[in-house]
Each structure stands twice: as structure tokens, then as C-alpha cells.
Amino acid sequence: MSNPAETPSKRPLRVAIVGAGPAGVYAADILTKSNEVKDGDFEVSIDLFEAYPAPYGLIRYGVAPDHPRIKGIVNALHKVLDRGDIRFLGNVTYGRDLTLHDFRAFYDAVIFSTGAIKDAELEIPGVELEGSFGGADFVSWYDGHPDVSRDWTLEAKEIAVIGNGNVALDVARMLVKHADELLVTEIPDNVYRALKNSPVTDVHVFGRRGPAQVKFTPLELRELSHAEDVDIVLYPEDFEFDEASDAAIRSNNQIRTMVNTLTNWLVEEHAEAEEPSSRRLHLHFLHSPVEIHDDAANPGKVTGIKFERMQLDGTGNVKGTGEFLDCPVQAVYRAIGYHGSPLDELEFDARRGVIPNEGGRVLDAEGNPVPGIYATGWIKRGPVGLIGHTKGDALETIGFLLEDRLTLPPAQNPDPQAIIELLDERGIEYTTWEGWNKLDAHELALGAEWSAAGNANGVVRERIKVVPREDMVEISRG
């Protein structure tokens, strides 16, 4: 390998970013465009690592495929990585293929942007029953995540989705939407076939608080009404507003838009159309889950879920009424949020699911900053906010890295080729940006081939996502 390093002041600053989703790409872009770099104060050399063979993280494996805004975000991330000044190294897993010691040897600074892919826990009896699913697991399945099973049990006619955020609406929409509508997306073939055969008739979405406290966005809400042959059903008794709700509606345009949309749907009585649809999406508010249960005829399998009826307390929060009700369902999807996962050799806040940090500077067990180690995105602040919020996160983290740049512990071997030599020595089949372009072209070709075959009455499929990791790697490495 190359000779020991000069100090960072005499060579490009070597930075590794672990996680190539929006948070990682934004951090790399902000660093390369910083005034200090543009003004020539120093040069920077960035390697962007990803555990999956393909880039984009949450955009590829955490967002429903029918979101119209996905393409715009992907295009923006593509432009950043396509410039050639940020090196992408995929199919490299932190803690297995490379350790923190390895990163320390080859880089002056390491930024972790590993996100959050696990479900937050719902601690009620019955979550272990057959037919009780994590929403994040379902998202990974329908998005073709390479490390999850390609099989999913879709046998329920009536389904409950717990949560009132964007993920809950994504899960509900994917469950209730007719599969043929999804052919225009990049949905994998196994997912299409499973959804096509689903017997579902009713999907119920339950939230603890009222219509003015929901966490989803107007765009997510409006997308529900675009599904064909699906009625939206609401319940007048759920439309309760307290003083805090009224104040929020008056002062917040987004909340006012969502409440107006919901109340308009209620007035229009979608469920009582002259020709009822074959599927129904029910939106319930002021329901707190108490227990998922089975019955004597179906031991060990979900047959229903019990809720306590809630009421607003004047502050926008809720309290129980002591009234309980049961909803007969054969499956329950928990979509109450994501939770981060611990990373080897770094402290972890298990309650919040984040790496302890101050503004992006990672902290040790005593609460002191660890020199040269940073965090951004959901692993930094928790899984809250929209994708765009990660830009502000990255800006803060990069600001501190720039402040620290003259005191960072120098890499022992900063030659960019040295890390490639190490990956080769260890037999790690890493993928590159050129490899992603090959895989991208392959997926587009699969879509074109399917469309040309006339498989679904002239439907055009732009692309079909490749799912098996080994296929992704083989195509990428060509």
C-alpha cells in the first residue's frame, strides 16, 4: 500500500460517508460545495459507502413506488453522484466488511448516515400473533429490499394499519390499491403477483389523536383519493376538535388543508356512491390500540384488534374514555414509526434509536466528542421529518466538520487507491457508480421488454426493479 500520509493541510482531506441515501449524498454535496472548498482553502476527497449494491437508500427501499415525487429526488441525487467528484462504493457493510479501525486508517473523518429501517415497537399484547406485521418490513418487501424474503402472506380480507403518519398511509394505500395500477412503477414482479392475488376488501387506518393532529402531509392524503375502485370511508364521531385543534387549524396552512380535505370527504360520503367500489379504505381517529387477539377457532392467528376510544383534552393530546371496541380483522400492520439500529464501536441511544451526538459530532460514553466521527440524517436526529429536512441536518454536521478540519486525527494511509486494495484483498465484491449505471440500464431494459411484449393492455413499465443481491452485484460488476 501507499506511503504514510502527509498532514491533511498538505493533501486532500479524506472523508468517508457511510450510507448513500439522501442524508449521505446531501452531506457529500454540501461539503464539496462549501465556501472553504470553493475558495481553495483546502481540497476534499470523498468516498460514499453503501451496504446495498445500489445507491439512494430510503428513496429506493423505503418510499412507496407510486409516489410521484420520487423521480424528482432520484434525479437530484443522480446529478450529484454523476459529477464524478464523489466516489460511490456499494455492497460494503460497515461492521462486517470494514470496521471503524479500517475507516480511521484511510480517512481523516467519517460521517455516519445509516438511517433507520426497523419498526418502532408497539408494546401491546398479541403483537407476536401470526398476521401481525411491522410496517417497515412490509415496505422493505414491496420495495424489493435485497435482504428480505420475496414472499409475503396476503390472505386477509380485513386489515388494520396502526399509525397516522406517512408510512401508515403508504402501507394502507399499497394494501388497498389494485395491483394493475402499480405496473407503471418500478414494482418488482413478485410484489405485483402477490398484490394481484390479495383478497383484501377493507383496510382500516387507526390513529390515537384527532384529524387536526395527524402526522401525514396533504400530498400523502390526496394520493389516497387517486386509487381506482377504492372508496374512502370516514366516521362523523371521529371528527372532534378541541381548543388546540382550532388554534392549529387557524395558524397552520398544512393542518387546515388536511382537515378541510377530510371534512369534505366526510360530507361527500364516498362510501355511499351509487356503485360501491370493490375495496374500501377506512380512516379512524381517536382510537388507541389495546390488544391484538385471536379466538378459539383460530388460535395463534390475528382475528381482531381492541381499541380504547380516546378524547381530546384541550391541548391537542388525548385521554382514554374507558370505552372499548373491537375491530374484526385478519391482519394488523404496525406503522408507528422507524427506529435506528446500533453501529459497531459507537455509542447508541437505544430509547431514541440514534447515535449520541451534539449537532452531528458523535459522542463517547462520557459525552465527549469523538474526534473525526460525525452523524447526519435519521441516525443523528431520529426518524422524524421529511426527506428535505436532511439537508438542514447535513448542513449542520458539515459545518462542525469544517470547524474541526485542522485538528482531525490524520489518516495513516490517505491514498484513495489504498481502500480499494483493502477491499480487493478481503474479496469484497464492491460496486461502483459505473456499476449502478449498468444496473439502472438493465432495469430500464426489463421494463421496455415487458412493455413491448404487450403484457397488460398497452401499459408501459418504465423499469422493473432487480431484487436478488447476487443479481444486482453480478450486473453491476459486469
Short mmCIF file of C-alpha atoms in Angstrom, two decimals:
data_model
loop_
_atom_site.label_atom_id
_atom_site.label_comp_id
_atom_site.label_asym_id
_atom_site.label_seq_id
_atom_site.Cartn_x
_atom_site.Cartn_y
_atom_site.Cartn_z
CA MET A 1 0.00 0.00 0.00
CA SER A 2 0.93 3.65 -0.26
CA ASN A 3 3.28 5.59 1.94
CA PRO A 4 2.16 7.04 5.29
CA ALA A 5 0.22 10.24 4.96
CA GLU A 6 1.16 13.82 4.91
CA THR A 7 -0.91 16.05 7.17
CA PRO A 8 -4.39 16.96 5.79
CA SER A 9 -3.22 20.56 5.23
CA LYS A 10 -0.83 19.34 2.50
CA ARG A 11 -3.19 16.95 0.71
CA PRO A 12 -6.94 16.50 0.11
CA LEU A 13 -8.96 15.88 3.25
CA ARG A 14 -10.13 12.24 3.08
CA VAL A 15 -13.76 11.80 4.18
CA ALA A 16 -15.80 8.57 4.29
CA ILE A 17 -19.59 8.75 4.40
CA VAL A 18 -21.34 5.54 5.48
CA GLY A 19 -24.82 5.40 3.93
CA ALA A 20 -25.67 6.54 0.39
CA GLY A 21 -29.25 7.62 0.94
CA PRO A 22 -30.36 11.26 0.72
CA ALA A 23 -28.64 12.17 4.01
CA GLY A 24 -25.28 10.86 2.87
CA VAL A 25 -25.49 12.33 -0.63
CA TYR A 26 -26.58 15.72 0.73
CA ALA A 27 -23.64 15.73 3.18
CA ALA A 28 -21.20 14.93 0.39
CA ASP A 29 -22.68 17.59 -1.87
CA ILE A 30 -22.66 20.27 0.83
CA LEU A 31 -19.04 19.53 1.71
CA THR A 32 -17.85 19.69 -1.90
CA LYS A 33 -19.73 22.98 -2.41
CA SER A 34 -18.65 24.60 0.87
CA ASN A 35 -17.07 28.03 0.65
CA GLU A 36 -13.85 26.68 2.14
CA VAL A 37 -13.51 24.19 -0.72
CA LYS A 38 -14.68 26.59 -3.43
CA ASP A 39 -12.29 29.29 -2.20
CA GLY A 40 -9.37 26.88 -2.30
CA ASP A 41 -8.71 26.77 1.45
CA PHE A 42 -8.39 23.01 1.13
CA GLU A 43 -9.30 20.10 -1.13
CA VAL A 44 -11.59 17.23 -0.22
CA SER A 45 -11.75 13.61 -1.40
CA ILE A 46 -14.99 11.77 -0.52
CA ASP A 47 -15.90 8.09 -0.64
CA LEU A 48 -19.59 7.27 -0.21
CA PHE A 49 -20.15 3.73 1.16
CA GLU A 50 -23.41 1.80 0.95
CA ALA A 51 -24.40 -1.60 2.33
CA TYR A 52 -26.59 -2.30 -0.70
CA PRO A 53 -25.26 -2.68 -4.24
CA ALA A 54 -27.33 0.34 -5.38
CA PRO A 55 -27.38 3.93 -4.09
CA TYR A 56 -30.28 6.11 -2.82
CA GLY A 57 -31.12 4.28 0.43
CA LEU A 58 -34.56 5.35 1.65
CA ILE A 59 -35.58 6.51 -1.82
CA ARG A 60 -35.05 3.04 -3.28
CA TYR A 61 -36.04 0.91 -0.29
CA GLY A 62 -38.27 3.00 1.98
CA VAL A 63 -40.74 5.01 -0.08
CA ALA A 64 -43.82 3.62 -1.82
CA PRO A 65 -43.15 3.14 -5.55
CA ASP A 66 -46.21 5.11 -6.64
CA HIS A 67 -45.03 8.42 -5.16
CA PRO A 68 -44.78 10.96 -7.98
CA ARG A 69 -42.06 12.95 -6.24
CA ILE A 70 -39.62 10.03 -6.05
CA LYS A 71 -38.36 10.56 -9.58
CA GLY A 72 -37.50 14.19 -8.88
CA ILE A 73 -35.48 13.32 -5.78
CA VAL A 74 -33.69 10.47 -7.56
CA ASN A 75 -32.81 12.81 -10.42
CA ALA A 76 -31.34 15.34 -7.98
CA LEU A 77 -29.26 12.68 -6.19
CA HIS A 78 -28.16 11.23 -9.53
CA LYS A 79 -26.83 14.61 -10.67
CA VAL A 80 -24.71 14.90 -7.53
CA LEU A 81 -23.15 11.45 -7.89
CA ASP A 82 -22.80 11.69 -11.65
CA ARG A 83 -20.45 14.68 -11.39
CA GLY A 84 -17.56 12.33 -10.67
CA ASP A 85 -16.13 14.14 -7.63
CA ILE A 86 -17.74 11.74 -5.11
CA ARG A 87 -16.79 8.06 -5.32
CA PHE A 88 -19.57 5.52 -4.68
CA LEU A 89 -18.64 2.13 -3.17
CA GLY A 90 -21.66 -0.15 -2.76
CA ASN A 91 -22.21 -3.62 -1.34
CA VAL A 92 -19.86 -2.79 1.56
CA THR A 93 -21.28 -3.37 5.04
CA TYR A 94 -19.95 -1.39 8.00
CA GLY A 95 -19.02 -3.62 10.93
CA ARG A 96 -18.60 -6.69 8.72
CA ASP A 97 -16.58 -5.77 5.64
CA LEU A 98 -14.95 -2.67 7.15
CA THR A 99 -14.52 -1.69 10.80
CA LEU A 100 -14.16 1.69 12.43
CA HIS A 101 -10.44 0.91 12.75
CA ASP A 102 -10.28 0.48 8.97
CA PHE A 103 -12.01 3.79 8.34
CA ARG A 104 -9.70 5.52 10.81
CA ALA A 105 -6.69 4.20 8.90
CA PHE A 106 -7.80 5.51 5.50
CA TYR A 107 -9.83 8.64 6.30
CA ASP A 108 -9.46 11.81 8.33
CA ALA A 109 -13.18 11.96 9.08
CA VAL A 110 -16.12 9.53 8.95
CA ILE A 111 -19.77 10.59 8.68
CA PHE A 112 -22.45 8.02 9.51
CA SER A 113 -25.75 8.43 7.64
CA THR A 114 -27.15 4.94 8.03
CA GLY A 115 -30.77 5.96 8.58
CA ALA A 116 -33.39 3.74 10.24
CA ILE A 117 -35.09 0.70 8.74
CA LYS A 118 -36.60 -1.16 11.72
CA ASP A 119 -40.09 -0.72 13.15
CA ALA A 120 -40.62 1.14 16.38
CA GLU A 121 -42.12 -1.28 18.89
CA LEU A 122 -45.82 -1.35 19.72
CA GLU A 123 -45.95 -2.83 23.21
CA ILE A 124 -49.42 -4.35 23.45
CA PRO A 125 -50.47 -7.98 23.90
CA GLY A 126 -50.79 -10.03 20.73
CA VAL A 127 -48.10 -8.39 18.59
CA GLU A 128 -46.48 -11.80 18.22
CA LEU A 129 -49.55 -13.42 16.64
CA GLU A 130 -49.47 -14.73 13.09
CA GLY A 131 -50.81 -11.95 10.89
CA SER A 132 -49.24 -9.14 12.95
CA PHE A 133 -46.66 -7.36 10.80
CA GLY A 134 -44.22 -4.50 11.05
CA GLY A 135 -44.97 -1.74 8.56
CA ALA A 136 -41.27 -1.20 7.88
CA ASP A 137 -40.90 -4.88 7.00
CA PHE A 138 -43.78 -4.62 4.55
CA VAL A 139 -42.23 -1.51 2.98
CA SER A 140 -38.93 -3.36 2.55
CA TRP A 141 -40.79 -6.23 0.88
CA TYR A 142 -42.79 -4.18 -1.61
CA ASP A 143 -39.74 -2.03 -2.39
CA GLY A 144 -37.68 -5.12 -3.29
CA HIS A 145 -35.11 -4.86 -0.49
CA PRO A 146 -32.37 -7.41 -1.31
CA ASP A 147 -32.08 -8.72 2.24
CA VAL A 148 -35.73 -9.61 2.94
CA SER A 149 -37.78 -12.60 1.83
CA ARG A 150 -39.52 -12.22 -1.51
CA ASP A 151 -42.62 -13.91 -0.09
CA TRP A 152 -45.33 -12.08 1.87
CA THR A 153 -48.56 -13.52 3.25
CA LEU A 154 -51.56 -11.63 1.85
CA GLU A 155 -54.56 -13.69 2.95
CA ALA A 156 -56.60 -11.16 4.94
CA LYS A 157 -59.81 -9.61 3.68
CA GLU A 158 -59.92 -7.08 6.53
CA ILE A 159 -56.73 -5.34 7.68
CA ALA A 160 -55.87 -2.79 10.37
CA VAL A 161 -53.00 -0.33 9.97
CA ILE A 162 -51.88 1.36 13.19
CA GLY A 163 -50.43 4.84 12.80
CA ASN A 164 -51.25 8.27 11.44
CA GLY A 165 -48.02 9.17 9.66
CA ASN A 166 -46.91 8.97 6.05
CA VAL A 167 -45.67 5.39 6.40
CA ALA A 168 -49.09 4.26 7.67
CA LEU A 169 -50.76 5.82 4.64
CA ASP A 170 -48.17 4.28 2.29
CA VAL A 171 -48.79 0.84 3.80
CA ALA A 172 -52.57 1.25 3.64
CA ARG A 173 -52.51 2.52 0.08
CA MET A 174 -50.30 -0.32 -1.13
CA LEU A 175 -52.58 -2.86 0.58
CA VAL A 176 -55.83 -1.47 -0.83
CA LYS A 177 -54.73 -0.36 -4.28
CA HIS A 178 -55.35 -2.67 -7.22
CA ALA A 179 -52.05 -4.16 -8.36
CA ASP A 180 -52.51 -3.27 -12.03
CA GLU A 181 -52.31 0.43 -11.11
CA LEU A 182 -48.78 -0.20 -9.84
CA LEU A 183 -47.45 -1.60 -13.10
CA VAL A 184 -46.36 1.87 -14.20
CA THR A 185 -43.98 1.97 -11.21
CA GLU A 186 -40.73 0.02 -10.69
CA ILE A 187 -42.53 -2.58 -8.56
CA PRO A 188 -40.78 -5.98 -8.64
CA ASP A 189 -42.66 -8.80 -10.36
CA ASN A 190 -43.02 -10.93 -7.20
CA VAL A 191 -44.65 -8.00 -5.41
CA TYR A 192 -47.04 -7.37 -8.28
CA ARG A 193 -48.12 -11.01 -8.37
CA ALA A 194 -48.72 -11.17 -4.61
CA LEU A 195 -50.73 -7.94 -4.52
CA LYS A 196 -52.67 -9.04 -7.59
CA ASN A 197 -53.86 -12.14 -5.73
CA SER A 198 -54.69 -10.35 -2.46
CA PRO A 199 -58.31 -10.94 -1.33
CA VAL A 200 -58.44 -7.67 0.64
CA THR A 201 -61.73 -5.75 0.74
CA ASP A 202 -61.28 -3.37 3.69
CA VAL A 203 -58.23 -1.58 5.11
CA HIS A 204 -58.71 0.39 8.34
CA VAL A 205 -56.20 3.07 9.36
CA PHE A 206 -56.31 3.94 13.08
CA GLY A 207 -54.77 6.97 14.80
CA ARG A 208 -54.70 7.86 18.52
CA ARG A 209 -55.46 11.53 18.11
CA GLY A 210 -57.89 13.64 16.11
CA PRO A 211 -57.97 14.80 12.47
CA ALA A 212 -56.08 18.00 13.35
CA GLN A 213 -53.18 16.06 14.92
CA VAL A 214 -52.36 13.63 12.10
CA LYS A 215 -48.72 13.46 11.03
CA PHE A 216 -49.11 12.82 7.33
CA THR A 217 -48.86 15.52 4.67
CA PRO A 218 -51.53 16.90 2.30
CA LEU A 219 -49.80 15.20 -0.62
CA GLU A 220 -50.00 11.80 1.08
CA LEU A 221 -53.64 12.38 1.90
CA ARG A 222 -54.60 13.43 -1.61
CA GLU A 223 -52.89 10.35 -3.06
CA LEU A 224 -55.43 8.18 -1.26
CA SER A 225 -58.24 9.54 -3.42
CA HIS A 226 -56.42 8.66 -6.66
CA ALA A 227 -56.80 4.89 -6.22
CA GLU A 228 -59.33 3.42 -8.65
CA ASP A 229 -62.22 1.29 -7.40
CA VAL A 230 -61.49 2.22 -3.77
CA ASP A 231 -63.97 4.10 -1.55
CA ILE A 232 -62.74 6.26 1.32
CA VAL A 233 -64.84 5.83 4.45
CA LEU A 234 -64.83 8.25 7.39
CA TYR A 235 -66.86 8.39 10.60
CA PRO A 236 -68.57 11.56 11.95
CA GLU A 237 -67.91 10.57 15.59
CA ASP A 238 -64.16 10.75 14.92
CA PHE A 239 -64.25 14.41 13.95
CA GLU A 240 -63.58 16.02 17.31
CA PHE A 241 -61.73 19.31 17.71
CA ASP A 242 -60.59 20.99 20.93
CA GLU A 243 -59.17 24.46 21.57
CA ALA A 244 -55.67 23.42 20.49
CA SER A 245 -57.08 21.86 17.31
CA ASP A 246 -58.95 25.04 16.42
CA ALA A 247 -55.83 27.12 17.03
CA ALA A 248 -53.73 24.81 14.87
CA ILE A 249 -56.27 24.93 12.04
CA ARG A 250 -56.26 28.73 12.13
CA SER A 251 -52.47 29.12 12.27
CA ASN A 252 -51.13 26.24 10.15
CA ASN A 253 -51.92 26.05 6.43
CA GLN A 254 -50.95 22.39 6.18
CA ILE A 255 -53.22 21.34 9.04
CA ARG A 256 -56.05 23.47 7.68
CA THR A 257 -55.66 21.86 4.24
CA MET A 258 -55.74 18.33 5.66
CA VAL A 259 -58.72 18.97 7.92
CA ASN A 260 -60.63 20.60 5.06
CA THR A 261 -59.85 17.64 2.80
CA LEU A 262 -61.01 15.12 5.39
CA THR A 263 -64.20 17.01 6.26
CA ASN A 264 -65.03 17.43 2.57
CA TRP A 265 -64.65 13.68 2.09
CA LEU A 266 -66.91 13.11 5.08
CA VAL A 267 -69.60 15.38 3.65
CA GLU A 268 -69.35 13.80 0.22
CA GLU A 269 -69.95 10.34 1.74
CA HIS A 270 -67.63 8.47 -0.60
CA ALA A 271 -68.77 5.12 0.75
CA GLU A 272 -72.36 5.66 -0.39
CA ALA A 273 -71.73 6.01 -4.10
CA GLU A 274 -74.35 4.60 -6.47
CA GLU A 275 -71.94 1.82 -7.40
CA PRO A 276 -69.84 0.98 -4.35
CA SER A 277 -66.23 0.09 -5.06
CA SER A 278 -64.83 -3.38 -4.51
CA ARG A 279 -62.42 -2.12 -1.85
CA ARG A 280 -62.73 0.39 0.99
CA LEU A 281 -60.15 2.44 2.89
CA HIS A 282 -61.45 3.44 6.34
CA LEU A 283 -59.84 6.32 8.24
CA HIS A 284 -60.40 6.24 12.01
CA PHE A 285 -59.28 8.80 14.57
CA LEU A 286 -59.22 8.81 18.39
CA HIS A 287 -58.55 5.06 18.66
CA SER A 288 -55.71 3.75 20.85
CA PRO A 289 -54.73 0.08 20.33
CA VAL A 290 -55.06 -2.07 23.44
CA GLU A 291 -54.67 -5.67 22.30
CA ILE A 292 -54.34 -7.76 19.15
CA HIS A 293 -56.18 -11.04 19.67
CA ASP A 294 -57.00 -14.43 18.25
CA ASP A 295 -60.02 -16.65 19.04
CA ALA A 296 -60.81 -20.29 19.81
CA ALA A 297 -61.42 -21.10 16.17
CA ASN A 298 -58.11 -19.57 15.05
CA PRO A 299 -55.61 -19.91 17.89
CA GLY A 300 -52.34 -18.08 17.30
CA LYS A 301 -53.73 -16.08 14.36
CA VAL A 302 -54.98 -12.50 14.33
CA THR A 303 -58.77 -12.32 14.33
CA GLY A 304 -59.27 -8.80 15.68
CA ILE A 305 -57.86 -5.78 17.48
CA LYS A 306 -59.27 -3.99 20.52
CA PHE A 307 -59.12 -0.19 20.88
CA GLU A 308 -59.92 2.29 23.60
CA ARG A 309 -61.92 5.28 22.45
CA MET A 310 -59.96 8.49 23.14
CA GLN A 311 -60.98 12.11 23.55
CA LEU A 312 -59.04 15.34 23.14
CA ASP A 313 -58.05 17.06 26.39
CA GLY A 314 -57.97 20.67 25.20
CA THR A 315 -54.22 20.73 24.46
CA GLY A 316 -54.32 18.54 21.35
CA ASN A 317 -53.35 15.48 23.40
CA VAL A 318 -55.76 12.70 24.27
CA LYS A 319 -57.05 10.76 27.26
CA GLY A 320 -58.93 7.50 27.47
CA THR A 321 -62.69 7.39 27.82
CA GLY A 322 -62.96 3.88 29.23
CA GLU A 323 -64.99 2.85 26.19
CA PHE A 324 -63.58 -0.14 24.31
CA LEU A 325 -64.43 -1.50 20.90
CA ASP A 326 -63.29 -4.37 18.76
CA CYS A 327 -62.48 -4.38 15.04
CA PRO A 328 -62.57 -7.81 13.38
CA VAL A 329 -59.50 -8.11 11.11
CA GLN A 330 -57.24 -10.93 9.99
CA ALA A 331 -54.03 -8.87 9.82
CA VAL A 332 -52.51 -5.91 11.66
CA TYR A 333 -49.71 -3.70 10.33
CA ARG A 334 -47.83 -1.59 12.89
CA ALA A 335 -46.69 1.66 11.27
CA ILE A 336 -45.99 3.89 14.25
CA GLY A 337 -42.50 4.89 13.16
CA TYR A 338 -38.99 3.71 12.45
CA HIS A 339 -36.15 3.04 14.85
CA GLY A 340 -32.40 3.26 14.25
CA SER A 341 -30.01 0.35 14.75
CA PRO A 342 -26.74 0.34 16.74
CA LEU A 343 -23.42 0.54 14.93
CA ASP A 344 -20.29 -1.35 15.98
CA GLU A 345 -17.80 0.58 18.12
CA LEU A 346 -20.11 3.58 18.56
CA GLU A 347 -22.32 4.55 21.49
CA PHE A 348 -26.05 4.11 20.91
CA ASP A 349 -29.15 5.64 22.48
CA ALA A 350 -31.49 2.65 22.39
CA ARG A 351 -34.51 4.65 23.53
CA ARG A 352 -34.29 7.19 20.71
CA GLY A 353 -32.61 4.91 18.18
CA VAL A 354 -29.78 7.34 17.44
CA ILE A 355 -26.02 7.73 17.79
CA PRO A 356 -25.48 10.19 20.67
CA ASN A 357 -24.21 13.44 19.17
CA GLU A 358 -24.10 17.19 19.52
CA GLY A 359 -25.05 18.84 16.27
CA GLY A 360 -23.59 15.89 14.38
CA ARG A 361 -20.39 15.44 16.40
CA VAL A 362 -20.58 11.85 17.68
CA LEU A 363 -20.13 11.47 21.45
CA ASP A 364 -18.40 8.78 23.50
CA ALA A 365 -19.74 7.09 26.66
CA GLU A 366 -18.68 10.09 28.77
CA GLY A 367 -20.43 12.55 26.48
CA ASN A 368 -17.27 13.88 24.84
CA PRO A 369 -16.94 14.37 21.07
CA VAL A 370 -15.10 11.55 19.30
CA PRO A 371 -12.50 13.25 17.06
CA GLY A 372 -13.23 12.81 13.37
CA ILE A 373 -16.56 10.93 13.78
CA TYR A 374 -19.87 12.54 12.75
CA ALA A 375 -23.51 11.65 12.07
CA THR A 376 -26.29 13.02 9.90
CA GLY A 377 -29.84 12.09 8.93
CA TRP A 378 -32.14 9.82 10.92
CA ILE A 379 -29.29 8.09 12.78
CA LYS A 380 -28.41 11.56 14.06
CA ARG A 381 -31.82 13.03 14.95
CA GLY A 382 -34.26 10.14 14.85
CA PRO A 383 -36.73 9.13 12.13
CA VAL A 384 -38.77 12.32 12.01
CA GLY A 385 -39.35 14.89 9.30
CA LEU A 386 -39.39 14.67 5.55
CA ILE A 387 -36.50 13.84 3.22
CA GLY A 388 -35.85 17.52 2.62
CA HIS A 389 -35.14 18.06 6.32
CA THR A 390 -31.97 16.01 5.98
CA LYS A 391 -30.41 18.91 4.06
CA GLY A 392 -30.52 21.07 7.17
CA ASP A 393 -29.12 18.17 9.17
CA ALA A 394 -26.23 17.73 6.77
CA LEU A 395 -25.53 21.46 6.70
CA GLU A 396 -25.14 21.49 10.50
CA THR A 397 -22.93 18.40 10.56
CA ILE A 398 -20.69 19.61 7.74
CA GLY A 399 -20.38 22.97 9.48
CA PHE A 400 -18.85 21.27 12.51
CA LEU A 401 -16.60 19.09 10.36
CA LEU A 402 -15.28 22.23 8.65
CA GLU A 403 -14.68 23.82 12.05
CA ASP A 404 -12.69 20.75 13.13
CA ARG A 405 -10.78 20.12 9.94
CA LEU A 406 -7.39 21.39 11.17
CA THR A 407 -7.48 19.19 14.29
CA LEU A 408 -8.80 15.94 12.81
CA PRO A 409 -6.73 12.80 13.51
CA PRO A 410 -4.87 12.27 10.21
CA ALA A 411 -5.39 9.08 8.21
CA GLN A 412 -2.43 6.71 8.24
CA ASN A 413 -2.88 5.92 4.55
CA PRO A 414 -4.98 8.52 2.71
CA ASP A 415 -4.17 7.34 -0.82
CA PRO A 416 -7.63 6.82 -2.47
CA GLN A 417 -6.38 3.59 -4.03
CA ALA A 418 -5.49 2.10 -0.63
CA ILE A 419 -9.08 1.38 0.39
CA ILE A 420 -9.71 -0.28 -2.98
CA GLU A 421 -6.69 -2.52 -2.41
CA LEU A 422 -8.04 -3.49 1.01
CA LEU A 423 -11.50 -4.33 -0.38
CA ASP A 424 -9.88 -6.46 -3.08
CA GLU A 425 -7.65 -8.23 -0.54
CA ARG A 426 -10.72 -9.14 1.53
CA GLY A 427 -12.63 -10.39 -1.51
CA ILE A 428 -15.42 -7.85 -1.09
CA GLU A 429 -17.44 -7.53 -4.30
CA TYR A 430 -17.95 -3.79 -4.08
CA THR A 431 -19.98 -1.95 -6.68
CA THR A 432 -19.31 1.46 -8.21
CA TRP A 433 -21.18 4.35 -9.80
CA GLU A 434 -20.39 2.91 -13.21
CA GLY A 435 -21.87 -0.37 -11.95
CA TRP A 436 -25.03 1.41 -10.83
CA ASN A 437 -25.41 2.88 -14.30
CA LYS A 438 -25.24 -0.67 -15.69
CA LEU A 439 -27.88 -1.87 -13.23
CA ASP A 440 -30.02 1.19 -13.92
CA ALA A 441 -29.89 0.49 -17.67
CA HIS A 442 -30.71 -3.18 -17.04
CA GLU A 443 -33.82 -2.33 -15.00
CA LEU A 444 -34.98 0.12 -17.67
CA ALA A 445 -34.44 -2.58 -20.32
CA LEU A 446 -36.55 -5.04 -18.32
CA GLY A 447 -39.39 -2.52 -18.28
CA ALA A 448 -39.07 -1.86 -22.01
CA GLU A 449 -39.02 -5.59 -22.75
CA TRP A 450 -42.14 -6.19 -20.65
CA SER A 451 -43.97 -3.28 -22.28
CA ALA A 452 -43.04 -4.40 -25.79
CA ALA A 453 -44.46 -7.85 -25.06
CA GLY A 454 -47.89 -6.28 -24.56
CA ASN A 455 -48.46 -7.94 -21.20
CA ALA A 456 -51.19 -5.64 -19.85
CA ASN A 457 -53.24 -3.85 -22.48
CA GLY A 458 -50.64 -1.35 -23.53
CA VAL A 459 -49.39 -0.47 -20.04
CA VAL A 460 -45.87 0.94 -20.23
CA ARG A 461 -43.49 -0.08 -17.47
CA GLU A 462 -40.57 2.32 -17.25
CA ARG A 463 -38.43 -0.12 -15.27
CA ILE A 464 -38.60 -3.32 -13.22
CA LYS A 465 -36.51 -3.42 -10.07
CA VAL A 466 -33.95 -6.21 -9.68
CA VAL A 467 -34.31 -7.76 -6.22
CA PRO A 468 -31.70 -10.51 -5.54
CA ARG A 469 -28.48 -9.07 -4.18
CA GLU A 470 -26.36 -11.54 -6.14
CA ASP A 471 -28.02 -10.45 -9.40
CA MET A 472 -27.54 -6.79 -8.57
CA VAL A 473 -23.85 -7.36 -7.88
CA GLU A 474 -23.32 -9.50 -10.97
CA ILE A 475 -24.97 -6.95 -13.26
CA SER A 476 -23.17 -4.03 -11.63
CA ARG A 477 -19.73 -5.65 -11.81
CA GLY A 478 -20.49 -6.88 -15.33
#
